[in-house]
PDB file of C-alpha atoms and ligand atoms in Angstrom:
ATOM      1  CA  MET G 275      24.711 -11.054   7.765  1.00 88.00           C
ATOM      2  CA  ASP G 276      22.675  -9.557  10.367  1.00 86.00           C
ATOM      3  CA  VAL G 277      21.961  -5.735  11.738  1.00 87.00           C
ATOM      4  CA  SER G 278      23.541  -5.858  15.222  1.00 90.00           C
ATOM      5  CA  GLU G 279      27.163  -7.941  12.546  1.00 92.00           C
ATOM      6  CA  ALA G 280      26.680  -5.087  10.245  1.00 90.00           C
ATOM      7  CA  LYS G 281      26.842  -1.977  12.405  1.00 91.00           C
ATOM      8  CA  ASP G 282      29.830  -3.587  13.680  1.00 91.00           C
ATOM      9  CA  ALA G 283      31.759  -4.012  10.951  1.00 91.00           C
ATOM     10  CA  ILE G 284      31.229  -0.476   9.559  1.00 93.00           C
ATOM     11  CA  HIS G 285      31.690   0.459  13.497  1.00 92.00           C
ATOM     12  CA  SER G 286      34.799  -1.696  13.558  1.00 93.00           C
ATOM     13  CA  LEU G 287      35.568   0.129   9.351  1.00 94.00           C
ATOM     14  CA  LEU G 288      35.705   2.883  10.057  1.00 92.00           C
ATOM     15  CA  GLY G 289      38.019   2.678  12.846  1.00 91.00           C
ATOM     16  CA  ARG G 290      40.454   2.222  10.717  1.00 95.00           C
ATOM     17  CA  VAL G 291      39.756   5.454   8.943  1.00 93.00           C
ATOM     18  CA  SER G 292      41.279   8.828   8.903  1.00 92.00           C
ATOM     19  CA  PRO G 293      40.745  11.129  11.119  1.00 89.00           C
ATOM     20  CA  ARG G 294      40.774  13.488   8.717  1.00 91.00           C
ATOM     21  CA  ALA G 295      39.110  11.665   6.104  1.00 89.00           C
ATOM     22  CA  LEU G 296      36.647   9.543   8.641  1.00 90.00           C
ATOM     23  CA  PRO G 297      34.434  13.514   7.675  1.00 87.00           C
ATOM     24  CA  LYS G 298      34.762  13.219   4.239  1.00 91.00           C
ATOM     25  CA  VAL G 299      34.413   8.903   4.159  1.00 88.00           C
ATOM     26  CA  ILE G 300      30.356  10.171   6.493  1.00 88.00           C
ATOM     27  CA  GLN G 301      29.546  12.919   3.772  1.00 88.00           C
ATOM     28  CA  TRP G 302      29.710   9.986   1.226  1.00 86.00           C
ATOM     29  CA  MET G 303      27.559   6.799   2.993  1.00 87.00           C
ATOM     30  CA  ARG G 304      24.582  10.804   4.183  1.00 84.00           C
ATOM     31  CA  THR G 305      25.319  12.167   1.071  1.00 84.00           C
ATOM     32  CA  SER G 306      26.393   8.949  -1.685  1.00 84.00           C
ATOM     33  CA  SER G 307      23.232   8.205  -5.004  1.00 81.00           C
ATOM     34  CA  GLU G 308      25.910   4.991  -4.724  1.00 83.00           C
ATOM     35  CA  ILE G 309      24.915   3.524  -1.550  1.00 81.00           C
ATOM     36  CA  GLU G 310      20.625   4.584  -2.456  1.00 76.00           C
ATOM     37  CA  GLU G 311      20.837   2.374  -5.164  1.00 79.00           C
ATOM     38  CA  LEU G 312      22.142  -0.377  -3.217  1.00 81.00           C
ATOM     39  CA  THR G 313      18.010  -0.086  -1.460  1.00 78.00           C
ATOM     40  CA  THR G 314      17.031  -0.843  -5.388  1.00 82.00           C
ATOM     41  CA  SER G 315      16.283  -4.156  -6.549  1.00 89.00           C
ATOM     42  CA  ASN G 316      15.785  -6.343  -9.786  1.00 92.00           C
ATOM     43  CA  SER G 317      12.100  -6.969  -7.762  1.00 95.00           C
ATOM     44  CA  ASP G 318      11.932  -2.635  -7.324  1.00 94.00           C
ATOM     45  CA  ILE G 319      12.571  -2.505 -11.185  1.00 95.00           C
ATOM     46  CA  LEU G 320       9.757  -4.841 -12.119  1.00 97.00           C
ATOM     47  CA  LEU G 321       7.417  -3.245 -10.094  1.00 98.00           C
ATOM     48  CA  HIS G 322       7.619   0.016 -11.705  1.00 96.00           C
ATOM     49  CA  ASN G 323       7.626  -1.524 -15.069  1.00 97.00           C
ATOM     50  CA  ILE G 324       3.861  -2.868 -13.888  1.00 98.00           C
ATOM     51  CA  ALA G 325       3.099   0.937 -13.023  1.00 97.00           C
ATOM     52  CA  ASP G 326       3.804   1.984 -16.526  1.00 96.00           C
ATOM     53  CA  SER G 327       1.286  -0.401 -18.141  1.00 97.00           C
ATOM     54  CA  LEU G 328      -0.636   0.199 -15.951  1.00 98.00           C
ATOM     55  CA  ARG G 329      -0.698   4.263 -16.615  1.00 95.00           C
ATOM     56  CA  ASN G 330      -0.925   2.948 -20.033  1.00 95.00           C
ATOM     57  CA  HIS G 331      -4.411   2.000 -19.420  1.00 96.00           C
ATOM     58  CA  LEU G 332      -5.783   4.673 -17.082  1.00 96.00           C
ATOM     59  CA  PRO G 333      -6.146   8.433 -17.359  1.00 93.00           C
ATOM     60  CA  LEU G 334      -3.670  10.806 -14.904  1.00 92.00           C
ATOM     61  CA  GLU G 335      -6.882  10.578 -12.202  1.00 91.00           C
ATOM     62  CA  ALA G 336      -6.455   6.450 -12.068  1.00 94.00           C
ATOM     63  CA  MET G 337      -9.667   5.895 -11.265  1.00 94.00           C
ATOM     64  CA  VAL G 338     -12.858   5.038 -13.595  1.00 93.00           C
ATOM     65  CA  LEU G 339     -16.270   5.864 -14.369  1.00 91.00           C
ATOM     66  CA  SER G 340     -17.755   3.040 -12.525  1.00 94.00           C
ATOM     67  CA  GLU G 341     -16.521   3.891  -9.648  1.00 95.00           C
ATOM     68  CA  ASP G 342     -18.899   6.813  -9.566  1.00 92.00           C
ATOM     69  CA  LEU G 343     -19.574   6.701  -5.453  1.00 95.00           C
ATOM     70  CA  ALA G 344     -15.662   7.818  -5.235  1.00 94.00           C
ATOM     71  CA  ILE G 345     -15.335   9.337  -7.360  1.00 91.00           C
ATOM     72  CA  GLU G 346     -18.535  11.594  -5.827  1.00 93.00           C
ATOM     73  CA  ASN G 347     -16.540  11.113  -1.992  1.00 92.00           C
ATOM     74  CA  ILE G 348     -13.240  12.910  -3.093  1.00 91.00           C
ATOM     75  CA  GLN G 349     -15.468  15.023  -4.738  1.00 90.00           C
ATOM     76  CA  ARG G 350     -17.467  16.102  -1.541  1.00 90.00           C
ATOM     77  CA  LEU G 351     -14.365  16.346   0.547  1.00 91.00           C
ATOM     78  CA  GLN G 352     -14.260  19.913   3.439  1.00 87.00           C
ATOM     79  CA  LYS G 353     -10.723  20.134   1.242  1.00 85.00           C
ATOM     80  CA  PRO G 354      -9.870  19.906  -2.235  1.00 84.00           C
ATOM     81  CA  THR G 355      -8.362  16.395  -2.528  1.00 88.00           C
ATOM     82  CA  LEU G 356      -6.936  14.859  -5.308  1.00 86.00           C
ATOM     83  CA  HIS G 357      -6.636  10.975  -6.336  1.00 88.00           C
ATOM     84  CA  VAL G 358      -2.617  10.660  -7.051  1.00 91.00           C
ATOM     85  CA  ASP G 359      -2.451   7.176  -7.328  1.00 95.00           C
ATOM     86  CA  ALA G 360       0.724   6.453  -5.068  1.00 94.00           C
ATOM     87  CA  PHE G 361       1.276   3.096  -7.048  1.00 97.00           C
ATOM     88  CA  LEU G 362       1.429   4.478 -10.432  1.00 96.00           C
ATOM     89  CA  TYR G 363       3.301   7.976  -9.529  1.00 94.00           C
ATOM     90  CA  ASN G 364       6.017   9.131  -7.197  1.00 89.00           C
ATOM     91  CA  ASP G 365       6.798  12.534  -6.348  1.00 84.00           C
ATOM     92  CA  ASP G 366       9.996  12.035  -9.701  1.00 85.00           C
ATOM     93  CA  THR G 367       7.038  11.362 -11.419  1.00 86.00           C
ATOM     94  CA  ILE G 368       4.217  13.809  -9.861  1.00 84.00           C
ATOM     95  CA  ASP G 369       6.728  16.940 -10.895  1.00 83.00           C
ATOM     96  CA  SER G 370       7.794  15.810 -14.446  1.00 86.00           C
ATOM     97  CA  LEU G 371       3.539  15.553 -14.731  1.00 83.00           C
ATOM     98  CA  CYS G 372       3.660  19.536 -13.147  1.00 83.00           C
ATOM     99  CA  GLU G 373       5.639  20.501 -15.259  1.00 85.00           C
ATOM    100  CA  GLU G 374       4.623  19.389 -18.309  1.00 86.00           C
ATOM    101  CA  GLY G 375       1.293  21.908 -16.142  1.00 83.00           C
ATOM    102  CA  LYS G 376      -0.122  17.888 -16.356  1.00 84.00           C
ATOM    103  CA  MET G 377      -1.203  18.045 -13.092  1.00 80.00           C
ATOM    104  CA  SER G 378      -0.457  20.644 -10.149  1.00 79.00           C
ATOM    105  CA  ARG G 379       0.090  21.076  -6.019  1.00 81.00           C
ATOM    106  CA  ASN G 380      -1.932  23.746  -5.858  1.00 76.00           C
ATOM    107  CA  TYR G 381      -5.101  24.878  -6.510  1.00 73.00           C
ATOM    108  CA  CYS G 382      -6.233  28.548  -7.141  1.00 66.00           C
ATOM    109  CA  MET G 383      -8.241  29.619  -4.043  1.00 67.00           C
ATOM    110  CA  SER G 384     -10.546  32.299  -5.277  1.00 62.00           C
ATOM    111  CA  CYS G 385     -10.257  32.029  -9.667  1.00 63.00           C
ATOM    112  CA  GLY G 386      -8.056  34.546 -11.915  1.00 58.00           C
ATOM    113  CA  SER G 387      -5.965  34.657  -8.470  1.00 58.00           C
ATOM    114  CA  THR G 388      -2.312  33.816  -7.935  1.00 61.00           C
ATOM    115  CA  LYS G 389      -3.542  33.167  -4.631  1.00 64.00           C
ATOM    116  CA  THR G 390      -2.304  28.991  -4.404  1.00 71.00           C
ATOM    117  CA  ALA G 391      -3.034  26.352  -1.803  1.00 76.00           C
ATOM    118  CA  PRO G 392      -1.779  22.778  -1.593  1.00 81.00           C
ATOM    119  CA  LEU G 393      -4.555  20.348  -3.256  1.00 80.00           C
ATOM    120  CA  ASP G 394      -4.624  16.906  -0.619  1.00 85.00           C
ATOM    121  CA  PHE G 395      -3.533  13.542  -2.871  1.00 86.00           C
ATOM    122  CA  LEU G 396      -5.784  10.180  -1.846  1.00 89.00           C
ATOM    123  CA  SER G 397      -4.311   7.192  -3.686  1.00 92.00           C
ATOM    124  CA  HIS G 398      -5.691   4.569  -3.083  1.00 94.00           C
ATOM    125  CA  SER G 399      -2.945   1.755  -3.912  1.00 97.00           C
ATOM    126  CA  PHE G 400      -0.408   1.433  -1.356  1.00 96.00           C
ATOM    127  CA  SER G 401       3.263   3.227  -3.365  1.00 95.00           C
ATOM    128  CA  ILE G 402       6.316   1.151  -3.950  1.00 95.00           C
ATOM    129  CA  LEU G 403       8.208   1.573  -1.003  1.00 93.00           C
ATOM    130  CA  GLU G 404       5.414   1.185   1.027  1.00 96.00           C
ATOM    131  CA  LEU G 405       4.797  -2.437  -0.275  1.00 97.00           C
ATOM    132  CA  LYS G 406       9.035  -3.006  -0.354  1.00 95.00           C
ATOM    133  CA  PHE G 407       8.131  -2.052   3.522  1.00 96.00           C
ATOM    134  CA  LEU G 408       5.125  -4.346   3.978  1.00 97.00           C
ATOM    135  CA  PHE G 409       6.775  -6.831   2.574  1.00 98.00           C
ATOM    136  CA  HIS G 410      10.504  -6.934   3.800  1.00 95.00           C
ATOM    137  CA  ASN G 411       9.667  -5.562   7.237  1.00 95.00           C
ATOM    138  CA  VAL G 412       6.097  -6.072   8.762  1.00 97.00           C
ATOM    139  CA  ILE G 413       5.403  -9.181   7.046  1.00 98.00           C
ATOM    140  CA  PRO G 414       7.218 -12.440   8.336  1.00 96.00           C
ATOM    141  CA  ASP G 415       7.961 -14.939   5.440  1.00 97.00           C
ATOM    142  CA  LEU G 416       5.021 -16.286   3.842  1.00 98.00           C
ATOM    143  CA  SER G 417       6.937 -19.613   2.524  1.00 98.00           C
ATOM    144  CA  GLY G 418       4.047 -21.995   2.521  1.00 97.00           C
ATOM    145  CA  LYS G 419       1.629 -19.457   2.920  1.00 98.00           C
ATOM    146  CA  THR G 420      -1.575 -17.718   0.860  1.00 98.00           C
ATOM    147  CA  LEU G 421      -1.987 -13.986   1.108  1.00 98.00           C
ATOM    148  CA  LEU G 422      -5.989 -11.609   1.136  1.00 98.00           C
ATOM    149  CA  ASP G 423      -5.904  -8.731  -0.791  1.00 98.00           C
ATOM    150  CA  VAL G 424      -9.564  -7.550  -0.545  1.00 98.00           C
ATOM    151  CA  GLY G 425      -9.409  -4.553  -2.901  1.00 98.00           C
ATOM    152  CA  SER G 426      -7.547  -5.658  -4.952  1.00 98.00           C
ATOM    153  CA  ARG G 427      -8.249  -2.750  -7.464  1.00 98.00           C
ATOM    154  CA  LEU G 428      -3.920  -2.637  -9.381  1.00 98.00           C
ATOM    155  CA  GLY G 429      -2.487  -5.900  -8.367  1.00 98.00           C
ATOM    156  CA  ALA G 430       0.239  -3.627  -5.720  1.00 98.00           C
ATOM    157  CA  VAL G 431       0.227  -6.259  -3.275  1.00 98.00           C
ATOM    158  CA  LEU G 432      -1.191  -9.279  -5.236  1.00 98.00           C
ATOM    159  CA  TYR G 433       2.261  -8.209  -7.463  1.00 98.00           C
ATOM    160  CA  ALA G 434       4.661  -6.837  -4.753  1.00 98.00           C
ATOM    161  CA  GLY G 435       3.657 -10.966  -2.540  1.00 98.00           C
ATOM    162  CA  TYR G 436       4.961 -11.844  -6.339  1.00 98.00           C
ATOM    163  CA  VAL G 437       8.416 -10.773  -6.324  1.00 98.00           C
ATOM    164  CA  TYR G 438       9.269  -9.845  -2.484  1.00 98.00           C
ATOM    165  CA  SER G 439       7.726 -12.950  -0.517  1.00 98.00           C
ATOM    166  CA  SER G 440       7.675 -16.409  -1.427  1.00 97.00           C
ATOM    167  CA  ALA G 441       3.848 -16.286  -0.727  1.00 98.00           C
ATOM    168  CA  SER G 442       2.836 -19.359  -2.327  1.00 98.00           C
ATOM    169  CA  LYS G 443      -0.596 -18.133  -3.343  1.00 98.00           C
ATOM    170  CA  LEU G 444      -1.402 -14.801  -3.088  1.00 98.00           C
ATOM    171  CA  GLU G 445      -5.648 -14.208  -4.019  1.00 98.00           C
ATOM    172  CA  GLY G 446      -6.806 -10.266  -4.912  1.00 98.00           C
ATOM    173  CA  VAL G 447     -11.206 -10.250  -3.965  1.00 98.00           C
ATOM    174  CA  GLU G 448     -12.319  -7.328  -6.307  1.00 98.00           C
ATOM    175  CA  ILE G 449     -16.029  -6.027  -6.288  1.00 98.00           C
ATOM    176  CA  ASN G 450     -15.250  -3.445  -9.702  1.00 98.00           C
ATOM    177  CA  ALA G 451     -14.732  -5.380 -12.882  1.00 98.00           C
ATOM    178  CA  GLU G 452     -12.438  -2.987 -14.251  1.00 97.00           C
ATOM    179  CA  PHE G 453     -10.220  -3.493 -12.104  1.00 98.00           C
ATOM    180  CA  CYS G 454     -10.971  -6.919 -12.460  1.00 98.00           C
ATOM    181  CA  ASN G 455      -9.971  -7.050 -16.004  1.00 98.00           C
ATOM    182  CA  LEU G 456      -6.711  -5.361 -15.256  1.00 98.00           C
ATOM    183  CA  GLN G 457      -4.942  -6.952 -13.378  1.00 98.00           C
ATOM    184  CA  GLU G 458      -6.194 -10.567 -15.199  1.00 98.00           C
ATOM    185  CA  LYS G 459      -4.074  -7.648 -18.610  1.00 98.00           C
ATOM    186  CA  ILE G 460      -1.413  -7.750 -16.029  1.00 98.00           C
ATOM    187  CA  ILE G 461      -1.105 -11.449 -15.323  1.00 98.00           C
ATOM    188  CA  ASN G 462      -0.481 -12.559 -18.094  1.00 98.00           C
ATOM    189  CA  LYS G 463       1.689  -9.675 -19.403  1.00 98.00           C
ATOM    190  CA  TYR G 464       4.507 -10.924 -16.726  1.00 98.00           C
ATOM    191  CA  ASN G 465       3.550 -14.655 -16.730  1.00 98.00           C
ATOM    192  CA  PHE G 466       2.444 -14.432 -12.870  1.00 98.00           C
ATOM    193  CA  SER G 467      -0.921 -16.737 -12.901  1.00 98.00           C
ATOM    194  CA  ASP G 468       1.205 -19.170 -10.844  1.00 98.00           C
ATOM    195  CA  ARG G 469       0.418 -17.684  -7.726  1.00 98.00           C
ATOM    196  CA  ILE G 470      -2.136 -14.384  -8.437  1.00 98.00           C
ATOM    197  CA  GLN G 471      -5.836 -15.230  -8.946  1.00 98.00           C
ATOM    198  CA  VAL G 472      -8.141 -12.469  -8.825  1.00 98.00           C
ATOM    199  CA  HIS G 473     -11.576 -12.907  -7.692  1.00 98.00           C
ATOM    200  CA  HIS G 474     -14.215 -10.340  -9.188  1.00 98.00           C
ATOM    201  CA  SER G 475     -16.384 -10.193  -6.285  1.00 98.00           C
ATOM    202  CA  ASP G 476     -18.111  -9.222  -2.740  1.00 98.00           C
ATOM    203  CA  ILE G 477     -15.965  -9.665  -0.575  1.00 98.00           C
ATOM    204  CA  CYS G 478     -19.085 -10.771   1.946  1.00 98.00           C
ATOM    205  CA  SER G 479     -19.599 -13.746  -1.199  1.00 97.00           C
ATOM    206  CA  GLN G 480     -15.932 -14.737   0.099  1.00 98.00           C
ATOM    207  CA  LYS G 481     -16.203 -16.555   3.332  1.00 97.00           C
ATOM    208  CA  SER G 482     -13.568 -19.419   2.917  1.00 97.00           C
ATOM    209  CA  LEU G 483     -10.581 -17.332   1.539  1.00 98.00           C
ATOM    210  CA  LEU G 484     -10.951 -15.152   4.889  1.00 98.00           C
ATOM    211  CA  GLN G 485     -10.833 -18.517   7.022  1.00 98.00           C
ATOM    212  CA  GLN G 486      -8.453 -19.883   4.564  1.00 97.00           C
ATOM    213  CA  ALA G 487      -5.836 -16.998   4.536  1.00 98.00           C
ATOM    214  CA  ASP G 488      -2.806 -17.156   6.465  1.00 98.00           C
ATOM    215  CA  VAL G 489      -1.874 -13.159   5.843  1.00 98.00           C
ATOM    216  CA  VAL G 490      -5.314 -10.409   5.070  1.00 98.00           C
ATOM    217  CA  VAL G 491      -4.491  -7.129   3.605  1.00 98.00           C
ATOM    218  CA  LEU G 492      -7.323  -4.147   3.809  1.00 98.00           C
ATOM    219  CA  ASN G 493      -6.023  -1.170   3.057  1.00 98.00           C
ATOM    220  CA  ASN G 494      -8.672   2.025   2.942  1.00 96.00           C
ATOM    221  CA  VAL G 495     -11.169  -0.498   1.507  1.00 97.00           C
ATOM    222  CA  PHE G 496     -14.141   0.070   1.985  1.00 97.00           C
ATOM    223  CA  GLU G 497     -14.180   3.682   3.261  1.00 94.00           C
ATOM    224  CA  TYR G 498     -14.382   5.898  -0.337  1.00 95.00           C
ATOM    225  CA  PHE G 499     -16.560   2.225  -1.791  1.00 97.00           C
ATOM    226  CA  LEU G 500     -19.374   1.836   0.024  1.00 97.00           C
ATOM    227  CA  LYS G 501     -22.420   3.990   1.605  1.00 97.00           C
ATOM    228  CA  LYS G 502     -21.990   3.762   5.599  1.00 97.00           C
ATOM    229  CA  GLU G 503     -24.668   0.407   6.560  1.00 97.00           C
ATOM    230  CA  GLU G 504     -22.857  -1.232   3.678  1.00 98.00           C
ATOM    231  CA  GLN G 505     -19.533  -0.569   5.396  1.00 98.00           C
ATOM    232  CA  ILE G 506     -21.034  -1.634   8.698  1.00 98.00           C
ATOM    233  CA  LYS G 507     -21.875  -5.321   7.253  1.00 98.00           C
ATOM    234  CA  ALA G 508     -18.908  -6.289   6.052  1.00 98.00           C
ATOM    235  CA  TRP G 509     -16.201  -5.413   8.788  1.00 98.00           C
ATOM    236  CA  ILE G 510     -18.721  -7.321  10.958  1.00 97.00           C
ATOM    237  CA  PHE G 511     -18.453  -9.598   7.997  1.00 98.00           C
ATOM    238  CA  ILE G 512     -14.519  -9.667   8.494  1.00 98.00           C
ATOM    239  CA  TYR G 513     -15.579  -9.983  11.803  1.00 97.00           C
ATOM    240  CA  GLU G 514     -17.613 -12.833  12.420  1.00 97.00           C
ATOM    241  CA  ASN G 515     -15.208 -14.595   9.496  1.00 98.00           C
ATOM    242  CA  LEU G 516     -11.474 -14.126  10.229  1.00 97.00           C
ATOM    243  CA  ARG G 517     -11.310 -16.064  12.878  1.00 96.00           C
ATOM    244  CA  LYS G 518      -7.825 -18.399  11.659  1.00 97.00           C
ATOM    245  CA  LYS G 519      -6.220 -18.150  14.810  1.00 97.00           C
ATOM    246  CA  GLY G 520      -2.154 -16.925  14.209  1.00 98.00           C
ATOM    247  CA  CYS G 521      -3.275 -14.209  11.682  1.00 98.00           C
ATOM    248  CA  LEU G 522      -2.575 -11.747  10.287  1.00 98.00           C
ATOM    249  CA  VAL G 523      -3.817  -8.587   8.878  1.00 98.00           C
ATOM    250  CA  VAL G 524      -2.674  -5.108   8.075  1.00 98.00           C
ATOM    251  CA  THR G 525      -5.086  -2.611   7.496  1.00 98.00           C
ATOM    252  CA  VAL G 526      -4.324   1.119   6.938  1.00 97.00           C
ATOM    253  CA  PRO G 527      -5.671   3.146   8.478  1.00 97.00           C
ATOM    254  CA  SER G 528      -6.380   1.119  12.185  1.00 97.00           C
ATOM    255  CA  LEU G 529      -9.266  -1.344  13.471  1.00 97.00           C
ATOM    256  CA  GLN G 530     -10.466   1.310  15.795  1.00 96.00           C
ATOM    257  CA  GLU G 531     -10.197   4.729  13.114  1.00 96.00           C
ATOM    258  CA  SER G 532     -12.061   2.251  11.364  1.00 97.00           C
ATOM    259  CA  PHE G 533     -14.843   1.156  13.938  1.00 96.00           C
ATOM    260  CA  ASN G 534     -15.136   4.708  15.609  1.00 96.00           C
ATOM    261  CA  LYS G 535     -15.320   6.423  12.334  1.00 95.00           C
ATOM    262  CA  LEU G 536     -18.599   3.546  11.339  1.00 96.00           C
ATOM    263  CA  GLN G 537     -19.390   3.279  15.549  1.00 96.00           C
ATOM    264  CA  VAL G 538     -20.015  -0.105  15.191  1.00 94.00           C
ATOM    265  CA  ASN G 539     -19.108  -2.214  18.766  1.00 90.00           C
ATOM    266  CA  LEU G 540     -17.006  -4.452  18.038  1.00 94.00           C
ATOM    267  CA  GLN G 541     -14.838  -6.314  20.716  1.00 93.00           C
ATOM    268  CA  LEU G 542     -11.714  -5.865  19.167  1.00 95.00           C
ATOM    269  CA  SER G 543      -9.685  -5.835  22.116  1.00 94.00           C
ATOM    270  CA  GLN G 544     -11.327 -10.096  21.303  1.00 94.00           C
ATOM    271  CA  TRP G 545     -10.860 -10.374  18.322  1.00 97.00           C
ATOM    272  CA  ALA G 546      -6.588  -9.959  17.375  1.00 97.00           C
ATOM    273  CA  GLU G 547      -3.981  -7.755  19.192  1.00 98.00           C
ATOM    274  CA  GLU G 548      -1.649  -5.372  17.678  1.00 98.00           C
ATOM    275  CA  VAL G 549       1.959  -6.369  16.757  1.00 98.00           C
ATOM    276  CA  GLU G 550       4.223  -3.452  16.839  1.00 96.00           C
ATOM    277  CA  VAL G 551       5.838  -2.006  13.218  1.00 95.00           C
ATOM    278  CA  ASP G 552       9.030  -0.609  13.655  1.00 93.00           C
ATOM    279  CA  THR G 553       9.311   2.333  11.653  1.00 92.00           C
ATOM    280  CA  ASP G 554      12.440   3.580  11.913  1.00 88.00           C
ATOM    281  CA  ILE G 555      14.354   2.595   8.874  1.00 85.00           C
ATOM    282  CA  PHE G 556      15.483   3.531   5.032  1.00 82.00           C
ATOM    283  CA  LEU G 557      14.267   2.525   2.207  1.00 81.00           C
ATOM    284  CA  GLY G 558      15.253   5.315  -0.600  1.00 75.00           C
ATOM    285  CA  PRO G 559      14.824   9.016  -0.665  1.00 73.00           C
ATOM    286  CA  ASP G 560      11.194   9.480  -1.059  1.00 74.00           C
ATOM    287  CA  THR G 561      10.589   7.247   2.698  1.00 80.00           C
ATOM    288  CA  ASP G 562       7.223   8.500   3.092  1.00 82.00           C
ATOM    289  CA  GLN G 563       8.008   7.787   7.425  1.00 85.00           C
ATOM    290  CA  GLU G 564       4.023   9.101   8.198  1.00 85.00           C
ATOM    291  CA  ALA G 565       2.642   7.085   5.216  1.00 87.00           C
ATOM    292  CA  LEU G 566       4.406   3.781   7.055  1.00 92.00           C
ATOM    293  CA  SER G 567       3.046   4.624  10.130  1.00 92.00           C
ATOM    294  CA  ASP G 568      -0.369   4.622   9.552  1.00 95.00           C
ATOM    295  CA  ILE G 569      -0.266   0.850   8.264  1.00 97.00           C
ATOM    296  CA  HIS G 570      -1.271  -1.093  11.293  1.00 98.00           C
ATOM    297  CA  LEU G 571      -0.844  -5.139  12.109  1.00 98.00           C
ATOM    298  CA  TYR G 572      -2.687  -7.660  14.258  1.00 98.00           C
ATOM    299  CA  ARG G 573      -2.729 -11.138  15.205  1.00 98.00           C
ATOM    300  CA  VAL G 574      -5.718 -13.298  15.868  1.00 98.00           C
ATOM    301  CA  LEU G 575      -6.842 -14.736  18.679  1.00 97.00           C
TER     302      LEU G 575
HETATM  303  C1  SAM Z 747      -8.099   1.403  -1.590  1.00 91.93           C
HETATM  304  S1  SAM Z 747      -7.857   0.106  -2.600  1.00 91.93           S
HETATM  305  C2  SAM Z 747      -7.222  -1.060  -2.260  1.00 91.93           C
HETATM  306  C3  SAM Z 747      -5.860  -1.346  -3.398  1.00 91.93           C
HETATM  307  C4  SAM Z 747      -4.979  -2.379  -2.685  1.00 91.93           C
HETATM  308  N1  SAM Z 747      -5.615  -3.821  -2.239  1.00 91.93           N
HETATM  309  C5  SAM Z 747      -4.008  -1.273  -2.704  1.00 91.93           C
HETATM  310  O1  SAM Z 747      -2.825  -2.061  -0.936  1.00 91.93           O
HETATM  311  O2  SAM Z 747      -3.305  -1.118  -3.091  1.00 91.93           O
HETATM  312  C6  SAM Z 747     -10.294   0.346  -1.946  1.00 91.93           C
HETATM  313  C7  SAM Z 747     -10.724  -1.204  -3.351  1.00 91.93           C
HETATM  314  O3  SAM Z 747     -10.998  -2.093  -2.756  1.00 91.93           O
HETATM  315  C8  SAM Z 747     -12.784  -2.653  -3.742  1.00 91.93           C
HETATM  316  N2  SAM Z 747     -13.855  -2.279  -2.733  1.00 91.93           N
HETATM  317  C9  SAM Z 747     -14.788  -2.040  -2.250  1.00 91.93           C
HETATM  318  N3  SAM Z 747     -15.332  -2.279  -1.306  1.00 91.93           N
HETATM  319  C10 SAM Z 747     -15.156  -4.621  -1.642  1.00 91.93           C
HETATM  320  C11 SAM Z 747     -15.849  -5.265  -1.194  1.00 91.93           C
HETATM  321  N4  SAM Z 747     -16.946  -5.468  -0.940  1.00 91.93           N
HETATM  322  N5  SAM Z 747     -15.092  -6.671  -1.830  1.00 91.93           N
HETATM  323  C12 SAM Z 747     -14.118  -6.037  -2.629  1.00 91.93           C
HETATM  324  N6  SAM Z 747     -13.338  -4.793  -2.795  1.00 91.93           N
HETATM  325  C13 SAM Z 747     -14.129  -4.002  -2.852  1.00 91.93           C
HETATM  326  C14 SAM Z 747     -12.339  -0.941  -4.355  1.00 91.93           C
HETATM  327  O4  SAM Z 747     -13.273  -1.023  -5.316  1.00 91.93           O
HETATM  328  C15 SAM Z 747     -11.120  -0.111  -4.035  1.00 91.93           C
HETATM  329  O5  SAM Z 747     -10.085  -0.760  -5.717  1.00 91.93           O
END
């Protein structure tokens, strides 16, 4: 049943409910956890289990000492900012950690006082809800296709691609060896090696992966991790080698925003066209519409 058939069926069903009962039925549809549970699948549960396993291998801040530049860049931000990995921690887990005193949503503005202000949170991974949105609502059917995640980090995009899509190959390229080892552990533990492969490498030495992929994901990939000149070099390399006609490119933030920040003059309109993403969707009670609208989709011309 597609969306319009489902709407027709619900209309016709509600049309048969007595006028006295109708407000109660609508209230139940809007607030009941039974309806919310319909949005949870076994695949979601598997991803939550993977997040559990990963949390056991990482410190709370989910960053490693070898990414000193990224740590420094976060510390240099104007507003006090905490890295909270959205794949590992959803709102409920953050609330529990705050209650246990292990995490805080606020910082003290003048030490010793009760004057506090909210911390900014930054995530280096997509959340499980964003990943579900990506594979169910942004990227079309991936049967027989190859997806490449540039900067695969914890492997969140790859595991989600495994459980939510029929992609025949899910490739990750990650420059940080510690994160590659962690991804290998998960791939072996969950038997994902028939479709997932991770390369410990700089994307700038992986021309053929870029040239062959059908879908390429670039989630905040370079900004915190590379110096400005290296970021420019990496974007030029991607621009020159991601040329397969029809290839889909998923980015956060938009390509325009990344290019403008770096003042790099690449002819976007001659390379790719933006495809509209419909974010008017309910994925669960934690759906963050703003985060969904940061996701941009392009088709290579
Ligand atoms: C923000 S994380 C993206 C995580 C993941 N793709 C996701 O969406 O959940 C960016 C990752 O890109 C990696 N990275 C940065 N520059 C890279 C490069 N030139 N080649 C490969 N990986 C790179 C970083 O080490 C970091 O782990």
